[in-house]
mmCIF file of C-alpha atoms in Angstrom:
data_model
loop_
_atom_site.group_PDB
_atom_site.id
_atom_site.type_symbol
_atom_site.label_atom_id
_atom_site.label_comp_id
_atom_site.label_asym_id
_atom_site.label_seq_id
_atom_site.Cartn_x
_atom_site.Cartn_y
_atom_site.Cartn_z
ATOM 1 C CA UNK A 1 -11.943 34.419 -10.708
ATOM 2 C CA UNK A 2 -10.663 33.620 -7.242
ATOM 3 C CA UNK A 3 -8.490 30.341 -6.352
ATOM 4 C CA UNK A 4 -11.592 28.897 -4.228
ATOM 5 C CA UNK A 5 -13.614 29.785 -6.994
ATOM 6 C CA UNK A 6 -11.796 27.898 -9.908
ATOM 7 C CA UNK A 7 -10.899 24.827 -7.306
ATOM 8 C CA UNK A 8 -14.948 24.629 -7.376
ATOM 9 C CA UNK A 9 -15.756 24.856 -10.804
ATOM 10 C CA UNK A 10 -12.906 22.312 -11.480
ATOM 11 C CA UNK A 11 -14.649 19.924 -8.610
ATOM 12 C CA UNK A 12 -18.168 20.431 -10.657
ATOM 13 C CA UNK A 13 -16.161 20.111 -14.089
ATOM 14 C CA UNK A 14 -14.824 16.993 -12.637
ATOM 15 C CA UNK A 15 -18.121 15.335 -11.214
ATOM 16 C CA UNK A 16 -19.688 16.005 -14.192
ATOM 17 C CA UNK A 17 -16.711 14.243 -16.376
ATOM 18 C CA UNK A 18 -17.147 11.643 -14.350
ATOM 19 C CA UNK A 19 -21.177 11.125 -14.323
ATOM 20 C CA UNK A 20 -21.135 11.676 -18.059
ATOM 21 C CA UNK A 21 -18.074 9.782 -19.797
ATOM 22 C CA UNK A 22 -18.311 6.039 -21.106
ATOM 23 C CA UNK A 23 -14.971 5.170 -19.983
ATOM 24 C CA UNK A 24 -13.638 1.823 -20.933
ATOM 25 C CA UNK A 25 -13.082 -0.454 -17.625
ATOM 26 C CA UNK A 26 -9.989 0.283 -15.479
ATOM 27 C CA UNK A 27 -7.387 -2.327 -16.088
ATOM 28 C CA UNK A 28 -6.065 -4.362 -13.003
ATOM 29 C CA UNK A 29 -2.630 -1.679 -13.351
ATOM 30 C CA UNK A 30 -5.090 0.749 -12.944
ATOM 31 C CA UNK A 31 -6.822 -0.566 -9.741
ATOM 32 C CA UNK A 32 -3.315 -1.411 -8.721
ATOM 33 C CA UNK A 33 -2.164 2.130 -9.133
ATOM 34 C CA UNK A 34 -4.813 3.686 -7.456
ATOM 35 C CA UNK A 35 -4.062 1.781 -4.343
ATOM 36 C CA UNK A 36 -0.362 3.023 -4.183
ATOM 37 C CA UNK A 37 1.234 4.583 -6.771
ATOM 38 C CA UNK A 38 3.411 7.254 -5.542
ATOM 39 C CA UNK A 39 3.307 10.035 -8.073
ATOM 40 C CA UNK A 40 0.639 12.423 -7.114
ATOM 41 C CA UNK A 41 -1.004 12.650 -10.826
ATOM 42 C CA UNK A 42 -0.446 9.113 -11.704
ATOM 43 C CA UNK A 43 -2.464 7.948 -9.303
ATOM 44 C CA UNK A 44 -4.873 10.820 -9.247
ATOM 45 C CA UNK A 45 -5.385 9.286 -12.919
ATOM 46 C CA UNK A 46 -5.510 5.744 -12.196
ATOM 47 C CA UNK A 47 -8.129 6.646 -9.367
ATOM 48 C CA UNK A 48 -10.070 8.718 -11.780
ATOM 49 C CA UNK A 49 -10.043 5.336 -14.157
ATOM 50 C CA UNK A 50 -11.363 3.046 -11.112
ATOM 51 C CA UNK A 51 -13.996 6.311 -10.462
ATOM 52 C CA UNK A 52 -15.062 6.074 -13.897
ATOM 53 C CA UNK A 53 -15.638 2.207 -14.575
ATOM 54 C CA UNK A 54 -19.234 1.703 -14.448
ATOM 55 C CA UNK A 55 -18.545 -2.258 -13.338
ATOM 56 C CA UNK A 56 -16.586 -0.756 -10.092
ATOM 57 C CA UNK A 57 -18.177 -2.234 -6.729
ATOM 58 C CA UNK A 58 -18.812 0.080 -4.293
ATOM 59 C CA UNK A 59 -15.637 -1.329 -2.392
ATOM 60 C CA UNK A 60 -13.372 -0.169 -5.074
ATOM 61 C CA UNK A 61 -15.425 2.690 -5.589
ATOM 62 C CA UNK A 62 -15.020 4.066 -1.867
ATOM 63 C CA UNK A 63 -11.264 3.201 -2.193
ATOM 64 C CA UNK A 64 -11.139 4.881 -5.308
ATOM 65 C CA UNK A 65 -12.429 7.896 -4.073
ATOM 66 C CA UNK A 66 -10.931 8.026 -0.824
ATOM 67 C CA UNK A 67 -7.140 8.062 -1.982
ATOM 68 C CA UNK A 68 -8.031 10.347 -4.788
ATOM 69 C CA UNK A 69 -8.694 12.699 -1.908
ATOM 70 C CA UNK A 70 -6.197 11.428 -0.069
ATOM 71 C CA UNK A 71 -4.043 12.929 -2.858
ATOM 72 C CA UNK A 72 -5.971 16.211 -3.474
ATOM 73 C CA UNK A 73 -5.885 17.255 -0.125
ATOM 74 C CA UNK A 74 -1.583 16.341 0.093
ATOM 75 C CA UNK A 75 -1.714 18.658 -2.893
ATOM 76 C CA UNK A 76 -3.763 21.333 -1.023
ATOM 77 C CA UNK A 77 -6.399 21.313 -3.070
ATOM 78 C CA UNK A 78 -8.931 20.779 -0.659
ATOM 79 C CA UNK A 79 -12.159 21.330 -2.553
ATOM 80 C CA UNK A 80 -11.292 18.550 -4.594
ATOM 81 C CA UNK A 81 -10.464 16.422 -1.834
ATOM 82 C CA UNK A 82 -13.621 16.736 -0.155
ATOM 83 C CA UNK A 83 -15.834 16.092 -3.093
ATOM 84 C CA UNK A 84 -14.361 12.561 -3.435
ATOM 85 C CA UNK A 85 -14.218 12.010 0.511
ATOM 86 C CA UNK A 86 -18.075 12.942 0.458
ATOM 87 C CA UNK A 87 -18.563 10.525 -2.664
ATOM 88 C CA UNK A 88 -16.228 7.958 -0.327
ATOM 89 C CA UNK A 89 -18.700 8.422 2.545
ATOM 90 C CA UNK A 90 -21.821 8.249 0.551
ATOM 91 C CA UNK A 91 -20.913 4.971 -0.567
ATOM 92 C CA UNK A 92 -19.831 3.677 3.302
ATOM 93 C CA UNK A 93 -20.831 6.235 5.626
ATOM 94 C CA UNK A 94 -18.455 4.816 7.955
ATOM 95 C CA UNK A 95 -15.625 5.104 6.333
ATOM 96 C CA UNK A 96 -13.087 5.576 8.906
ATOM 97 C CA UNK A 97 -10.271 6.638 6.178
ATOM 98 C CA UNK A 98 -12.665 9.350 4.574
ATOM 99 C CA UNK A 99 -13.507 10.711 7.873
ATOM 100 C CA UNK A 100 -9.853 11.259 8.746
ATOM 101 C CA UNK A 101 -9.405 13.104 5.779
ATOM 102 C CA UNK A 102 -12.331 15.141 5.433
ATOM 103 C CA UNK A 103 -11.676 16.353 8.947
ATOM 104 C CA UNK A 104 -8.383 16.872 7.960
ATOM 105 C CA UNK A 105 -9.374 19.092 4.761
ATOM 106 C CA UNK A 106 -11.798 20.742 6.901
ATOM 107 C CA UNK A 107 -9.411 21.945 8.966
ATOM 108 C CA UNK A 108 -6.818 23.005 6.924
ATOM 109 C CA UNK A 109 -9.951 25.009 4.999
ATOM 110 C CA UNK A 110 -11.044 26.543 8.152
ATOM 111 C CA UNK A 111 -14.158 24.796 8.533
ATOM 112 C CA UNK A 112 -13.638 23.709 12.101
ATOM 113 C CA UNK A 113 -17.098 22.929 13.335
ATOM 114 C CA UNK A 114 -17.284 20.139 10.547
ATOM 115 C CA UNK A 115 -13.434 19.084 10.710
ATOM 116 C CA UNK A 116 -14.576 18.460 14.541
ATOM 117 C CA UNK A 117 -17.330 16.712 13.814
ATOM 118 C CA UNK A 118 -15.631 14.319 11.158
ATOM 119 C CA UNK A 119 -12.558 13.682 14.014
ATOM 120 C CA UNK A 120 -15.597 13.477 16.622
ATOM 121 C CA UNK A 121 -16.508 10.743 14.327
ATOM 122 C CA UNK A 122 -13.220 8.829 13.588
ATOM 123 C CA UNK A 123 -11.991 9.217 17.193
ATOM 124 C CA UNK A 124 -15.513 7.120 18.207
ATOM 125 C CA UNK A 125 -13.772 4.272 15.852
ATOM 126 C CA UNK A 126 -10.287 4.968 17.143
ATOM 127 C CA UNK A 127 -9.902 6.604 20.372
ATOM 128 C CA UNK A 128 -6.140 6.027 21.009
ATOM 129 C CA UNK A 129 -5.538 8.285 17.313
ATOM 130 C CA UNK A 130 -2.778 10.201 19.209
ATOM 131 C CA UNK A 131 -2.521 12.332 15.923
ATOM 132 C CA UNK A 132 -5.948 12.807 14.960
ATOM 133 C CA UNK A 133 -6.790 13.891 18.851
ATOM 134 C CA UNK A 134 -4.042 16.237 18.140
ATOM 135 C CA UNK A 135 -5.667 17.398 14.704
ATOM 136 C CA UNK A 136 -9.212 17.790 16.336
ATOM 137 C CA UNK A 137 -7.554 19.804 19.217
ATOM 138 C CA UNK A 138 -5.941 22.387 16.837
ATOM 139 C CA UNK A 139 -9.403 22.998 15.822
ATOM 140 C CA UNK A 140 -10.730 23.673 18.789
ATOM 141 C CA UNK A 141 -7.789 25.635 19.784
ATOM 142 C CA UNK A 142 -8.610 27.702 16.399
ATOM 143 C CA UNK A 143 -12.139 28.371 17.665
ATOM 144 C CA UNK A 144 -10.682 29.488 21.025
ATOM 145 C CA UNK A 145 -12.438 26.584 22.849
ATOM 146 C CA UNK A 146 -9.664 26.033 24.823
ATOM 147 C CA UNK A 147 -11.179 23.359 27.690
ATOM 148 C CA UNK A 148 -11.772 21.000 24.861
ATOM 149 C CA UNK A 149 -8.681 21.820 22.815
ATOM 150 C CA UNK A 150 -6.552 20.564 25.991
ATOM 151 C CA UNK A 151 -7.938 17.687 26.804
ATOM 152 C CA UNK A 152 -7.438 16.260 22.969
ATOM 153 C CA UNK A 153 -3.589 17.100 23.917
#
């Protein structure tokens, strides 16, 4: 089974885990850790926790799932990352945060149509995003559209 493969079936495994367990509620350490915490798995966890509380708002919830893929996608797992960044964006479809970083993923997946659509997107909400005009222009240089590529640098 191939690496895209697996990251998949661990994104399904995951949703599912998540849709079917009666997890207790997060604690406020939890919520807290989510936020900030700077180990990579600890707060993948403590996300997961906020994910799983069935008395989360949809605030926390978008949070929740936004720096969970925050952290999947630092971790290159990208799949993973974009599953909780489309959860993110279902929840507030404006989400600048989750646009950044499903863009980002995009890109770094080779999906450069949509990572230039999500930047399209984000850069509507903040135009003077030196580094995300720089991130949507390495798309476009990837898809050889060079006219647009230089004007985002």
């Amino acid at each position: 089974m191939g690496r895209k493969t697996m990251q998949r079936a661990a994104a399904v495994v995951l949703a599912l885990a998540c849709l079917c367990a009666g997890a207790p509620a997060a604690t406020e350490a939890e919520r807290r850790d989510c936020a900030s915490h700077k180990d990579a798995e600890s707060r993948i966890a403590a996300c997961t926790s906020v994910i799983e509380d069935k008395a989360s708002v949809p605030a926390l919830l978008t949070m929740a799932y936004r720096n969970r893929g925050s952290t999947y996608g630092n971790k290159g797992m990208h799949e993973l990352a974009n599953f909780d960044f489309n959860e993110a964006l279902k929840l507030t479809p404006d989400d600048h945060v989750a646009l950044r970083g499903r863009g980002r993923s995009f890109a770094q997946i080779g999906q450069y149509d949509r990572a230039i659509s999500d930047l399209t997107r984000y850069l509507a909400i903040h135009p003077r995003d030196d580094r995300m005009l720089n991130e949507r222009g390495l798309a476009y240089l990837r898809k050889n559209e060079l006219d647009p590529a230089l004007a985002d640098f």
